[in-house]
CSV table of N, CA and C and ligand atoms in Angstrom, one decimal:
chain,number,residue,atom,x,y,z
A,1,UNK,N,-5.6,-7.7,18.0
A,1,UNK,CA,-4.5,-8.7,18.1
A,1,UNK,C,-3.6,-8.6,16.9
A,2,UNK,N,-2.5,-8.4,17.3
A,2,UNK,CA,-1.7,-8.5,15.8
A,2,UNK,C,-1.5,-10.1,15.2
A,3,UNK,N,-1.5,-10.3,13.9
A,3,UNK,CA,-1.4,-10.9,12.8
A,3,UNK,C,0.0,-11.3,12.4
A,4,UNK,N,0.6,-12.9,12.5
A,4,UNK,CA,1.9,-13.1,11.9
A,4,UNK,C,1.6,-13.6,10.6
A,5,UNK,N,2.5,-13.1,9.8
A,5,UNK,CA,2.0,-13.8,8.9
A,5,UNK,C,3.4,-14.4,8.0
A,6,UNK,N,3.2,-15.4,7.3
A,6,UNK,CA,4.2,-16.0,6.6
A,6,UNK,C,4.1,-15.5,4.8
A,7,UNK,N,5.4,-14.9,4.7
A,7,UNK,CA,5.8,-14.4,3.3
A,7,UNK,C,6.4,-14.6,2.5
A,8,UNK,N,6.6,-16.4,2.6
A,8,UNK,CA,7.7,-16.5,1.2
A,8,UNK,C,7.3,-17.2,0.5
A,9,UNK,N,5.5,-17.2,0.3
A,9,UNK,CA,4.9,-17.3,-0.7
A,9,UNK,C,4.6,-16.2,-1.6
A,10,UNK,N,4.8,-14.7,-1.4
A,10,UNK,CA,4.1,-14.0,-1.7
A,10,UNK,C,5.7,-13.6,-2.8
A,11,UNK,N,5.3,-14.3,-4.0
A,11,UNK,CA,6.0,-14.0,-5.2
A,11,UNK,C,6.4,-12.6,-6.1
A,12,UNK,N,7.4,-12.2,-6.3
A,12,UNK,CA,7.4,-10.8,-7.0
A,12,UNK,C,6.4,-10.2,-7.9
A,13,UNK,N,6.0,-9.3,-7.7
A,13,UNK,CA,4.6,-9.2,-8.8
A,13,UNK,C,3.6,-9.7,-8.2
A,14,UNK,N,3.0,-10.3,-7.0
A,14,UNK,CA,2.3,-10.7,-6.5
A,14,UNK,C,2.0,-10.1,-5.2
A,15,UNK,N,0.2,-10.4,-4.6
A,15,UNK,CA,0.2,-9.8,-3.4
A,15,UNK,C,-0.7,-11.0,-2.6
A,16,UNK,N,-1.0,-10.9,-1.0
A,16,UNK,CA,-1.4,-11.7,-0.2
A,16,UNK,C,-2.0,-11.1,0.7
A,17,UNK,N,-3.7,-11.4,0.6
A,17,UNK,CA,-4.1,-10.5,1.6
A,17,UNK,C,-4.5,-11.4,2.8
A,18,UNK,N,-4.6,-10.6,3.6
A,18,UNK,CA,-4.4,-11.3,5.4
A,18,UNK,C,-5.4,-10.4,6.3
A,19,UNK,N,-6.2,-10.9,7.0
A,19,UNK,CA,-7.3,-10.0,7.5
A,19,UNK,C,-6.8,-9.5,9.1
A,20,UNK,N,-7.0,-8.3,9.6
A,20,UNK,CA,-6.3,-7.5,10.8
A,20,UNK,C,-7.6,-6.5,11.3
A,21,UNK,N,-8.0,-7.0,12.4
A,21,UNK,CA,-8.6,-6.0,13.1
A,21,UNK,C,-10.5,-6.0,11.9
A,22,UNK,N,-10.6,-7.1,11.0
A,22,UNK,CA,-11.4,-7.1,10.3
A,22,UNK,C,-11.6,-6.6,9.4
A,23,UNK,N,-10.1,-6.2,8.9
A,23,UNK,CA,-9.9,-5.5,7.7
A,23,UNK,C,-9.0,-6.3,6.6
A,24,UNK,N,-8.7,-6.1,5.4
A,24,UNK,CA,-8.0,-6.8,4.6
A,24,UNK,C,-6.9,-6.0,4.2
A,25,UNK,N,-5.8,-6.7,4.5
A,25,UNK,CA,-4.6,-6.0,4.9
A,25,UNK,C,-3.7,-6.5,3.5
A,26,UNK,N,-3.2,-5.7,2.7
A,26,UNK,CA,-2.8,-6.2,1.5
A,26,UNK,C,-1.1,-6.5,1.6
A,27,UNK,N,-0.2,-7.2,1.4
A,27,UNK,CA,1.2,-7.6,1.1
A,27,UNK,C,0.9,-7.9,-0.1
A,28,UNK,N,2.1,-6.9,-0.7
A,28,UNK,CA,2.2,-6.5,-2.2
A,28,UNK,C,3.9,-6.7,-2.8
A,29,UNK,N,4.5,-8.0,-2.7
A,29,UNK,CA,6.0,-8.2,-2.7
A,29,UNK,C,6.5,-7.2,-4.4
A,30,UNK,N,6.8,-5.8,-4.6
A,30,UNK,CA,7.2,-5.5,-5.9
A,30,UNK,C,8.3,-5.5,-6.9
A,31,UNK,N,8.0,-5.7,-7.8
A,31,UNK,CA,9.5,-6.2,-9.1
A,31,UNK,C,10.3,-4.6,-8.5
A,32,UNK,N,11.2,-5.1,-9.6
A,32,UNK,CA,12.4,-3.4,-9.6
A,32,UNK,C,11.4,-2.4,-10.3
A,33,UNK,N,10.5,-3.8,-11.5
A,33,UNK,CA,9.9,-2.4,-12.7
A,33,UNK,C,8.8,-1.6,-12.1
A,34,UNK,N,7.6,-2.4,-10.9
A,34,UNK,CA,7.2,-1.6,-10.5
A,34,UNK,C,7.7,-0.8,-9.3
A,35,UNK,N,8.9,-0.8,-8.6
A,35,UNK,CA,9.7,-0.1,-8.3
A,35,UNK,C,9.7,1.1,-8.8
A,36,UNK,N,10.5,1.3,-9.9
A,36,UNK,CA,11.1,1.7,-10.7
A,36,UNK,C,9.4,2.7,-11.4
A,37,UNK,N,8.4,2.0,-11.3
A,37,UNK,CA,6.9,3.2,-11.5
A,37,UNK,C,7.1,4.6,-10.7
A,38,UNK,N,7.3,4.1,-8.9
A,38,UNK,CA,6.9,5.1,-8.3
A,38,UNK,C,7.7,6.5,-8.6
A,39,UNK,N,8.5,6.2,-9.2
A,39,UNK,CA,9.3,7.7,-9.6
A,39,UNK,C,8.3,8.4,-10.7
A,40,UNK,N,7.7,7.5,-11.5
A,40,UNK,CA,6.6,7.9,-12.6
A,40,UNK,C,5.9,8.6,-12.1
A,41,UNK,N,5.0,8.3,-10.8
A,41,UNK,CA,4.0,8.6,-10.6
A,41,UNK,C,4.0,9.6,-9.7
A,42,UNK,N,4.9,9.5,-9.2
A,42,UNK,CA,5.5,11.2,-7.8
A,42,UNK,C,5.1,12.4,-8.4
A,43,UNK,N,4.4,13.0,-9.3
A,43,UNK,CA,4.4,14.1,-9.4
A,43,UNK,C,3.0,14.2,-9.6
A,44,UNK,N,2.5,12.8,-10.1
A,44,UNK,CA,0.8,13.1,-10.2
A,44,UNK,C,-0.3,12.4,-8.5
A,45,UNK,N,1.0,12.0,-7.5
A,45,UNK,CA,0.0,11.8,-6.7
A,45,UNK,C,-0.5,12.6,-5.7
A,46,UNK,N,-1.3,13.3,-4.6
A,46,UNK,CA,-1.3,13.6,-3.9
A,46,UNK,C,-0.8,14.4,-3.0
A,47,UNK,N,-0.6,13.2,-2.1
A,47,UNK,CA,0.5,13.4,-0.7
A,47,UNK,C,1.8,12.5,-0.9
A,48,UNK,N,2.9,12.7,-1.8
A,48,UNK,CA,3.4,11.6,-2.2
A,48,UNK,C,4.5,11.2,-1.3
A,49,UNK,N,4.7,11.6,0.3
A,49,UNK,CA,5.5,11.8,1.4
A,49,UNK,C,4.9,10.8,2.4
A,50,UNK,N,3.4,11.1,2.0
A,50,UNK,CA,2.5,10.6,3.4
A,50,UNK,C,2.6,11.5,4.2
A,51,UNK,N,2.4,12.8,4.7
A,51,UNK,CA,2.9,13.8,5.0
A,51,UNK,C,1.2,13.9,5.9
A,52,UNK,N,0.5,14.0,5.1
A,52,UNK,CA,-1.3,14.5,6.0
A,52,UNK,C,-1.2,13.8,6.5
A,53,UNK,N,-2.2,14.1,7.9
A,53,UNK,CA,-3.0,13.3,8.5
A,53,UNK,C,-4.1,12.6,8.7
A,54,UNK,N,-3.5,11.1,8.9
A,54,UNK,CA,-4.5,9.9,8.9
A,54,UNK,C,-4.5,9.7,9.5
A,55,UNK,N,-5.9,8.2,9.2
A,55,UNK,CA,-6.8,8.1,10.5
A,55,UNK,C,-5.7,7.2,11.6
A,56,UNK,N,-5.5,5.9,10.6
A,56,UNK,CA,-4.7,5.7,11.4
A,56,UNK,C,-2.9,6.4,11.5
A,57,UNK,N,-2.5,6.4,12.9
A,57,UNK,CA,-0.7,6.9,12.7
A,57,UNK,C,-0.5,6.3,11.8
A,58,UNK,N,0.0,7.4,10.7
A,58,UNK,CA,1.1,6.7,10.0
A,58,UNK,C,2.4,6.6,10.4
A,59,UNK,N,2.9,5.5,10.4
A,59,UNK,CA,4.4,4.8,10.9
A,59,UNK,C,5.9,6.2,9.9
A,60,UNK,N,6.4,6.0,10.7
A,60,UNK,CA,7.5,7.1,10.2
A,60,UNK,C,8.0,6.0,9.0
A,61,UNK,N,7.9,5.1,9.2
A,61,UNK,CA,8.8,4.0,8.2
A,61,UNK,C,7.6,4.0,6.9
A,62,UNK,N,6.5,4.9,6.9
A,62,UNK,CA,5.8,4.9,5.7
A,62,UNK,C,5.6,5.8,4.9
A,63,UNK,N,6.7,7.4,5.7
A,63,UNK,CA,6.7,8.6,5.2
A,63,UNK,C,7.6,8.7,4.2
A,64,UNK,N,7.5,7.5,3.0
A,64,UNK,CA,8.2,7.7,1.8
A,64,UNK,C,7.9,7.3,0.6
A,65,UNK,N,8.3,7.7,-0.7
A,65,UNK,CA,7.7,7.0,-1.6
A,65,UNK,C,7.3,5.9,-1.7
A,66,UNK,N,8.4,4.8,-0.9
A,66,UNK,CA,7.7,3.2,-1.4
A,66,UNK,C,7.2,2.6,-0.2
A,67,UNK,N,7.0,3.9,1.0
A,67,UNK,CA,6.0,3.7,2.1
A,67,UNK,C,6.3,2.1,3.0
A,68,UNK,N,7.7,2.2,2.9
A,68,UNK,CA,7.9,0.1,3.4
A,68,UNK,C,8.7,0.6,3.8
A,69,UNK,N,9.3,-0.5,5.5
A,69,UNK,CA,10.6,-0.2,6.1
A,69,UNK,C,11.3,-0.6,5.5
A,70,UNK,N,12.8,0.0,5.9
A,70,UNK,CA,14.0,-0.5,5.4
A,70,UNK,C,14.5,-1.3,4.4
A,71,UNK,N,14.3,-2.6,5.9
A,71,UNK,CA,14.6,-3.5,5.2
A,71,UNK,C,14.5,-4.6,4.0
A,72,UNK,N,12.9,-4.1,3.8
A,72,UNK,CA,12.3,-4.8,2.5
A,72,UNK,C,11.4,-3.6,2.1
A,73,UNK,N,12.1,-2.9,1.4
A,73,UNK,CA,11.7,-1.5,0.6
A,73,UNK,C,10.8,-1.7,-0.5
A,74,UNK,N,10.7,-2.9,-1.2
A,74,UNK,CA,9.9,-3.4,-2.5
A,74,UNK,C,8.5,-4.1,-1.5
A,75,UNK,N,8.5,-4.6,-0.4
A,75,UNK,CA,7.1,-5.2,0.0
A,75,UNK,C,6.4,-3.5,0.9
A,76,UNK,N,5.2,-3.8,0.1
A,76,UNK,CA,4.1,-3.0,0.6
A,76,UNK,C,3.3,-3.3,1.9
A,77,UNK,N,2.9,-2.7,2.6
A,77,UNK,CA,1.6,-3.1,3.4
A,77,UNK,C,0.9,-1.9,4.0
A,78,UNK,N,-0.1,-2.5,3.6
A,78,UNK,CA,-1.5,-1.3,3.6
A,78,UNK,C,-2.6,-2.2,3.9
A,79,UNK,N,-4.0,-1.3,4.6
A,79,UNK,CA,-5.3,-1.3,4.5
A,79,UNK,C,-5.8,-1.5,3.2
A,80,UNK,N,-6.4,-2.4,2.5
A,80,UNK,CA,-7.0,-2.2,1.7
A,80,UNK,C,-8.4,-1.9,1.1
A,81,UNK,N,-8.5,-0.6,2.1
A,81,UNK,CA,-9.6,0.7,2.2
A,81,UNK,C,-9.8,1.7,1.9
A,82,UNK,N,-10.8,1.9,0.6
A,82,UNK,CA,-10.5,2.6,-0.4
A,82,UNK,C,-10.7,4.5,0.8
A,83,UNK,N,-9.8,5.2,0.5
A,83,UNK,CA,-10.2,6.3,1.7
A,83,UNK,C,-11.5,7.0,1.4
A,84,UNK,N,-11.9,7.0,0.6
A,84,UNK,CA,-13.2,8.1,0.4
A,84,UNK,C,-14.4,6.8,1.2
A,85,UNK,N,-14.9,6.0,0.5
A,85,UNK,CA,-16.1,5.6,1.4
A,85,UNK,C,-15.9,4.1,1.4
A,86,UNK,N,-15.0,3.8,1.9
A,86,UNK,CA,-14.8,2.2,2.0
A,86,UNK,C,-14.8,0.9,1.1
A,87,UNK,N,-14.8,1.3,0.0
A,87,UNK,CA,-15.1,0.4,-1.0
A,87,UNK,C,-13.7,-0.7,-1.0
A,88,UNK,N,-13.8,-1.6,-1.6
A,88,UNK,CA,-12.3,-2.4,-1.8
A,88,UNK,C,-11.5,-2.4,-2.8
A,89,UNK,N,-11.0,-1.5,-3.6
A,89,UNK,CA,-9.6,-1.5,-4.4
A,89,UNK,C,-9.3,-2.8,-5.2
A,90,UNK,N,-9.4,-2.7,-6.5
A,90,UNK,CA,-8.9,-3.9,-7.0
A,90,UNK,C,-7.4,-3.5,-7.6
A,91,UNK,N,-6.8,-4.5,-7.4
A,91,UNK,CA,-5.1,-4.2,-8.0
A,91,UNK,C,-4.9,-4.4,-9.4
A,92,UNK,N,-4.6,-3.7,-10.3
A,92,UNK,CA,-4.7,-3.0,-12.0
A,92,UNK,C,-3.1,-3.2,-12.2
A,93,UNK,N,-2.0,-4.2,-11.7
A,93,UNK,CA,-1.0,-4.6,-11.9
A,93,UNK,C,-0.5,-4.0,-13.6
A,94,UNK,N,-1.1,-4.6,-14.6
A,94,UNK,CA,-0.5,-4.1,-15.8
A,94,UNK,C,-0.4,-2.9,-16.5
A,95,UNK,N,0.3,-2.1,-16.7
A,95,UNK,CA,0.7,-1.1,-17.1
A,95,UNK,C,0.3,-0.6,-18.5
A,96,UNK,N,-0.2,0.3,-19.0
A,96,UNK,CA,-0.6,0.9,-20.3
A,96,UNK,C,-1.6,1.6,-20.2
A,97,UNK,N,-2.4,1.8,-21.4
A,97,UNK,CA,-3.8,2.4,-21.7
A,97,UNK,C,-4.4,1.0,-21.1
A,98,UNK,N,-5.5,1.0,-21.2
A,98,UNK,CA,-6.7,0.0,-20.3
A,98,UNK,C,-7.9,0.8,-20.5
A,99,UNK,N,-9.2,0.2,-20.5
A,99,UNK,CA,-10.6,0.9,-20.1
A,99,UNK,C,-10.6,1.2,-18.2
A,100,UNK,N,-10.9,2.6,-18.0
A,100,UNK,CA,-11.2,3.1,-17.3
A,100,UNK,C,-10.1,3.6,-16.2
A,101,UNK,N,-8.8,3.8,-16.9
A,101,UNK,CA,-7.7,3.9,-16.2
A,101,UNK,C,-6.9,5.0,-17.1
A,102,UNK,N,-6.1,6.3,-16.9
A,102,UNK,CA,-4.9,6.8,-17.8
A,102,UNK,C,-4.3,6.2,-18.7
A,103,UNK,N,-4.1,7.2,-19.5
A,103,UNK,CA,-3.2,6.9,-21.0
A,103,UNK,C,-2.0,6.1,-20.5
A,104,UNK,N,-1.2,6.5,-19.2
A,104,UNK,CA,-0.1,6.6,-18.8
A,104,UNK,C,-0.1,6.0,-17.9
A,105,UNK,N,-1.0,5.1,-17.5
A,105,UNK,CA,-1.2,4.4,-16.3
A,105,UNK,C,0.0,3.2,-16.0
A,106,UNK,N,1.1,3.4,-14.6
A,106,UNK,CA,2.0,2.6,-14.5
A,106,UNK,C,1.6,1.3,-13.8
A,107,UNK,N,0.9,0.6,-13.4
A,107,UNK,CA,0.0,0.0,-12.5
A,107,UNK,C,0.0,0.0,-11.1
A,108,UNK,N,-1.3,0.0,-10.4
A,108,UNK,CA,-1.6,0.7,-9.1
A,108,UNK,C,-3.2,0.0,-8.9
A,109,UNK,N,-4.1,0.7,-8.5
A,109,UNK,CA,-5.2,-0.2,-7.7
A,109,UNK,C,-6.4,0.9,-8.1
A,110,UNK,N,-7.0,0.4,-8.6
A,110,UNK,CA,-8.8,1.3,-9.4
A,110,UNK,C,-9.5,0.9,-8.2
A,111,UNK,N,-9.6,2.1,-7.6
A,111,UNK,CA,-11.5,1.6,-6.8
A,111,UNK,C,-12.7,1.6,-7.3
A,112,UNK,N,-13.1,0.4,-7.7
A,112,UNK,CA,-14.6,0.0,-8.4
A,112,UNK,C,-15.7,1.0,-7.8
A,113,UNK,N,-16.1,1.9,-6.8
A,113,UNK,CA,-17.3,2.4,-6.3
A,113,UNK,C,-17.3,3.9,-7.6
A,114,UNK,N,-15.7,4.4,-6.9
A,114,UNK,CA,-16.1,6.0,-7.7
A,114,UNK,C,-14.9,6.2,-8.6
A,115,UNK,N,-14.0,5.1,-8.9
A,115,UNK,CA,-13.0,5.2,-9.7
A,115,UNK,C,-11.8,6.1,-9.1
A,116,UNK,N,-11.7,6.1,-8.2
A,116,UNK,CA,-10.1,6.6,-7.2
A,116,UNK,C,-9.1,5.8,-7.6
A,117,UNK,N,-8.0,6.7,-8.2
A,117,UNK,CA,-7.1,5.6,-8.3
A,117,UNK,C,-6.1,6.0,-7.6
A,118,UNK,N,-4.4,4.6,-7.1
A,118,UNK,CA,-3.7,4.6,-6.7
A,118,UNK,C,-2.7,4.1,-7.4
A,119,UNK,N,-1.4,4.6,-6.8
A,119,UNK,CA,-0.3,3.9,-7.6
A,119,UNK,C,0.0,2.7,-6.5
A,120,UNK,N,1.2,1.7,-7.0
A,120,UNK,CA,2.1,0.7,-6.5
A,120,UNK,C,2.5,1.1,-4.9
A,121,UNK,N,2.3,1.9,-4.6
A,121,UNK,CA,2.6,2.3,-3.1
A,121,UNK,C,1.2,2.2,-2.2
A,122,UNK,N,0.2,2.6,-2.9
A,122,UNK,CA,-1.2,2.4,-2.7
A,122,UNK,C,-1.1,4.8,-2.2
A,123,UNK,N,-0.4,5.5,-3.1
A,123,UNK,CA,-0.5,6.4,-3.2
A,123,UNK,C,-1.4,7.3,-3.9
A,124,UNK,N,-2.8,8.1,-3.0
A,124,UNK,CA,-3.8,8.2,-4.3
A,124,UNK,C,-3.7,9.5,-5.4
A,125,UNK,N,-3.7,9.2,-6.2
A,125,UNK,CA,-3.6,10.0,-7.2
A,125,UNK,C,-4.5,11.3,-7.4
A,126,UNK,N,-4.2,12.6,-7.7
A,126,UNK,CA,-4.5,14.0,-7.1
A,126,UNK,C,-5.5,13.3,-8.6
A,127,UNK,N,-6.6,14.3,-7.7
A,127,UNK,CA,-8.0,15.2,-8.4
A,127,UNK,C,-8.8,13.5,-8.9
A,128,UNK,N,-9.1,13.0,-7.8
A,128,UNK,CA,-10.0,11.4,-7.6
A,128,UNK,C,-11.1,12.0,-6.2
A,129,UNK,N,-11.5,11.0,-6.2
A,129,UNK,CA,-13.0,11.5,-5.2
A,129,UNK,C,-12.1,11.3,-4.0
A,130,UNK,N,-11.4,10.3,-3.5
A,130,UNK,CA,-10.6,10.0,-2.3
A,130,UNK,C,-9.8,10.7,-2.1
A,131,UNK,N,-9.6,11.5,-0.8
A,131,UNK,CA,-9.4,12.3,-0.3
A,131,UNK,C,-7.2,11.6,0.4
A,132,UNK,N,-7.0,10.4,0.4
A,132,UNK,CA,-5.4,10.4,1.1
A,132,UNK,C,-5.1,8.8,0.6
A,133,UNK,N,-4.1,8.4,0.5
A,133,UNK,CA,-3.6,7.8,0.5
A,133,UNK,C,-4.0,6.1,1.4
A,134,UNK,N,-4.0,5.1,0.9
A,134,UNK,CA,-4.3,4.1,2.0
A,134,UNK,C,-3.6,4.2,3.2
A,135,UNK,N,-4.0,3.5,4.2
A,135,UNK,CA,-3.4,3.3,5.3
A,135,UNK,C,-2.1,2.5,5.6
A,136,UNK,N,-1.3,2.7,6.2
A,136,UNK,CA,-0.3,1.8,6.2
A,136,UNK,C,-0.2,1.2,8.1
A,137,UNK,N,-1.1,0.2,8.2
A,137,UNK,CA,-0.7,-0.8,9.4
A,137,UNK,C,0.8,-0.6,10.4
A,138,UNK,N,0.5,-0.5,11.9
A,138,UNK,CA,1.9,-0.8,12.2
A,138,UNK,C,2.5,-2.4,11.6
A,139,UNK,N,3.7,-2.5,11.1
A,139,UNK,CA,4.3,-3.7,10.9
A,139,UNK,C,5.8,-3.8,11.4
A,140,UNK,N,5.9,-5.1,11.5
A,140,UNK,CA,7.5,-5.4,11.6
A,140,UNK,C,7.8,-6.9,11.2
A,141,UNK,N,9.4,-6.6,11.1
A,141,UNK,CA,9.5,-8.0,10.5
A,141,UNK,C,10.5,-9.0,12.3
A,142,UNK,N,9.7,-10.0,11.5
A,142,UNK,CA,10.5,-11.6,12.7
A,142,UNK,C,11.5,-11.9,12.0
A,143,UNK,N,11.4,-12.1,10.4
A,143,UNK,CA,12.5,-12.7,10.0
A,143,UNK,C,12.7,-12.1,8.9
A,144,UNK,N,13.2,-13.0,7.8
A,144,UNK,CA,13.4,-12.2,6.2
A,144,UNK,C,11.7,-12.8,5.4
A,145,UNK,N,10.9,-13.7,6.2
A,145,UNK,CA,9.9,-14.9,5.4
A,145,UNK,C,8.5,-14.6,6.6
A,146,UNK,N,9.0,-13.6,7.7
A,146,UNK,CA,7.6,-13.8,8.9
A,146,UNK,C,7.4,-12.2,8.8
A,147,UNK,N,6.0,-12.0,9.1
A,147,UNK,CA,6.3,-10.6,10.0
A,147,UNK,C,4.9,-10.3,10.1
A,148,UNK,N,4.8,-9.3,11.4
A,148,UNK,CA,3.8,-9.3,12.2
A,148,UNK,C,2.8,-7.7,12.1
A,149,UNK,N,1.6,-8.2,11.7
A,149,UNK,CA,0.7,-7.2,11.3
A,149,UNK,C,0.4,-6.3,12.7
A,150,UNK,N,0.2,-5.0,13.2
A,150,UNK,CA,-0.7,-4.6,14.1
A,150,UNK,C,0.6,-4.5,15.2
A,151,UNK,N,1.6,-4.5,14.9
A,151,UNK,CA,2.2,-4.3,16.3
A,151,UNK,C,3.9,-3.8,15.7
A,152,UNK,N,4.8,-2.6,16.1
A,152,UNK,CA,5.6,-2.5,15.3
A,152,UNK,C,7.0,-2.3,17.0
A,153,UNK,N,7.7,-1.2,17.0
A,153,UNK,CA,8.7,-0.9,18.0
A,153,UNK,C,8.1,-0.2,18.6
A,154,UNK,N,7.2,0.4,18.4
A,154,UNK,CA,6.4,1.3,19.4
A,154,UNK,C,5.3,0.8,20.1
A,155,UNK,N,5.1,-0.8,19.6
A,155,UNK,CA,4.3,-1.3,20.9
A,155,UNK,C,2.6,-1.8,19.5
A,156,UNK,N,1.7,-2.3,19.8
A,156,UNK,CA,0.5,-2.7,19.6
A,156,UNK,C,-0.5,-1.6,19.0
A,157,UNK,N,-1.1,-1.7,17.8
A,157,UNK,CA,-2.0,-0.7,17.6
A,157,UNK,C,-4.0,-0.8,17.9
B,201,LIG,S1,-15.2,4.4,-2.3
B,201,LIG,FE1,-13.4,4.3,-3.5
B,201,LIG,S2,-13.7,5.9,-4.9
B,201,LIG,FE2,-15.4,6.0,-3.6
């Protein structure tokens, strides 16, 4: 069943997770600065297109760096499932050196099981145990403040 959910709580720099299909579905509203990371990180991540194939379709509206439709290019939405063995991803928002993260770390999401990391897109970063990128949910928006998990133009997932 798809999921409406209301977003104009979900503050810049801030994320709101919302459960879909029994999963924890992350809304991640981001600043310009973490914006302004994913160009940092494009060269150390992966698949940084979304380009492989996943489990679930990836939405054409996620085959891009900041992996968001259009219309709200700074909000994220993703599975928050770590891809190698399920674990849950904690969000590592602050940027620098840190214990257990890169010298050069712009902030992104540490998975506590085997240390996979992600950037601000939830794009995984090359040579980690996890094998792609999170998942990106069908979504669409109701309004500029609503929008509905699990179901996009192409119909119900
Ligand atoms: S489950 Fe996330 S790194 Fe292994």
């Amino acid at each position: 069943m798809p999921v409406e959910v209301d977003i104009s709580d979900v503050a810049p720099g801030t994320m709101k997770v919302v459960e879909w299909r029994g999963k924890p579905v992350w809304i991640l509203r981001r600043t310009p600065e973490m914006m302004a990371s994913l160009a940092k990180t494009e060269a150390n991540v992966a698949d940084p297109a979304s380009d492989k194939i996943y489990q679930l379709d990836m939405p054409e509206y996620a085959k891009n760096p900041e992996r968001a439709r259009a219309e709200h290019k700074e909000i994220l939405v993703v599975v928050g499932i770590c891809s190698h063995l399920g674990c849950s991803p904690s969000s590592r928002f602050t940027p620098g050196a840190q214990p257990n993260l890169p010298d050069d770390w712009q902030g992104g999401f540490l998975c506590p099981c085997h240390a996979s990391t992600f950037d601000l897109s939830a794009r995984v970063f090359k040579s980690v145990p996890a094998p792609s990128n999170l998942d990106v949910p069908p979504y669409m928006y109701l309004s500029d403040t609503t929008m509905v998990i699990g179901k996009d133009e192409k119909g119900e997932a």
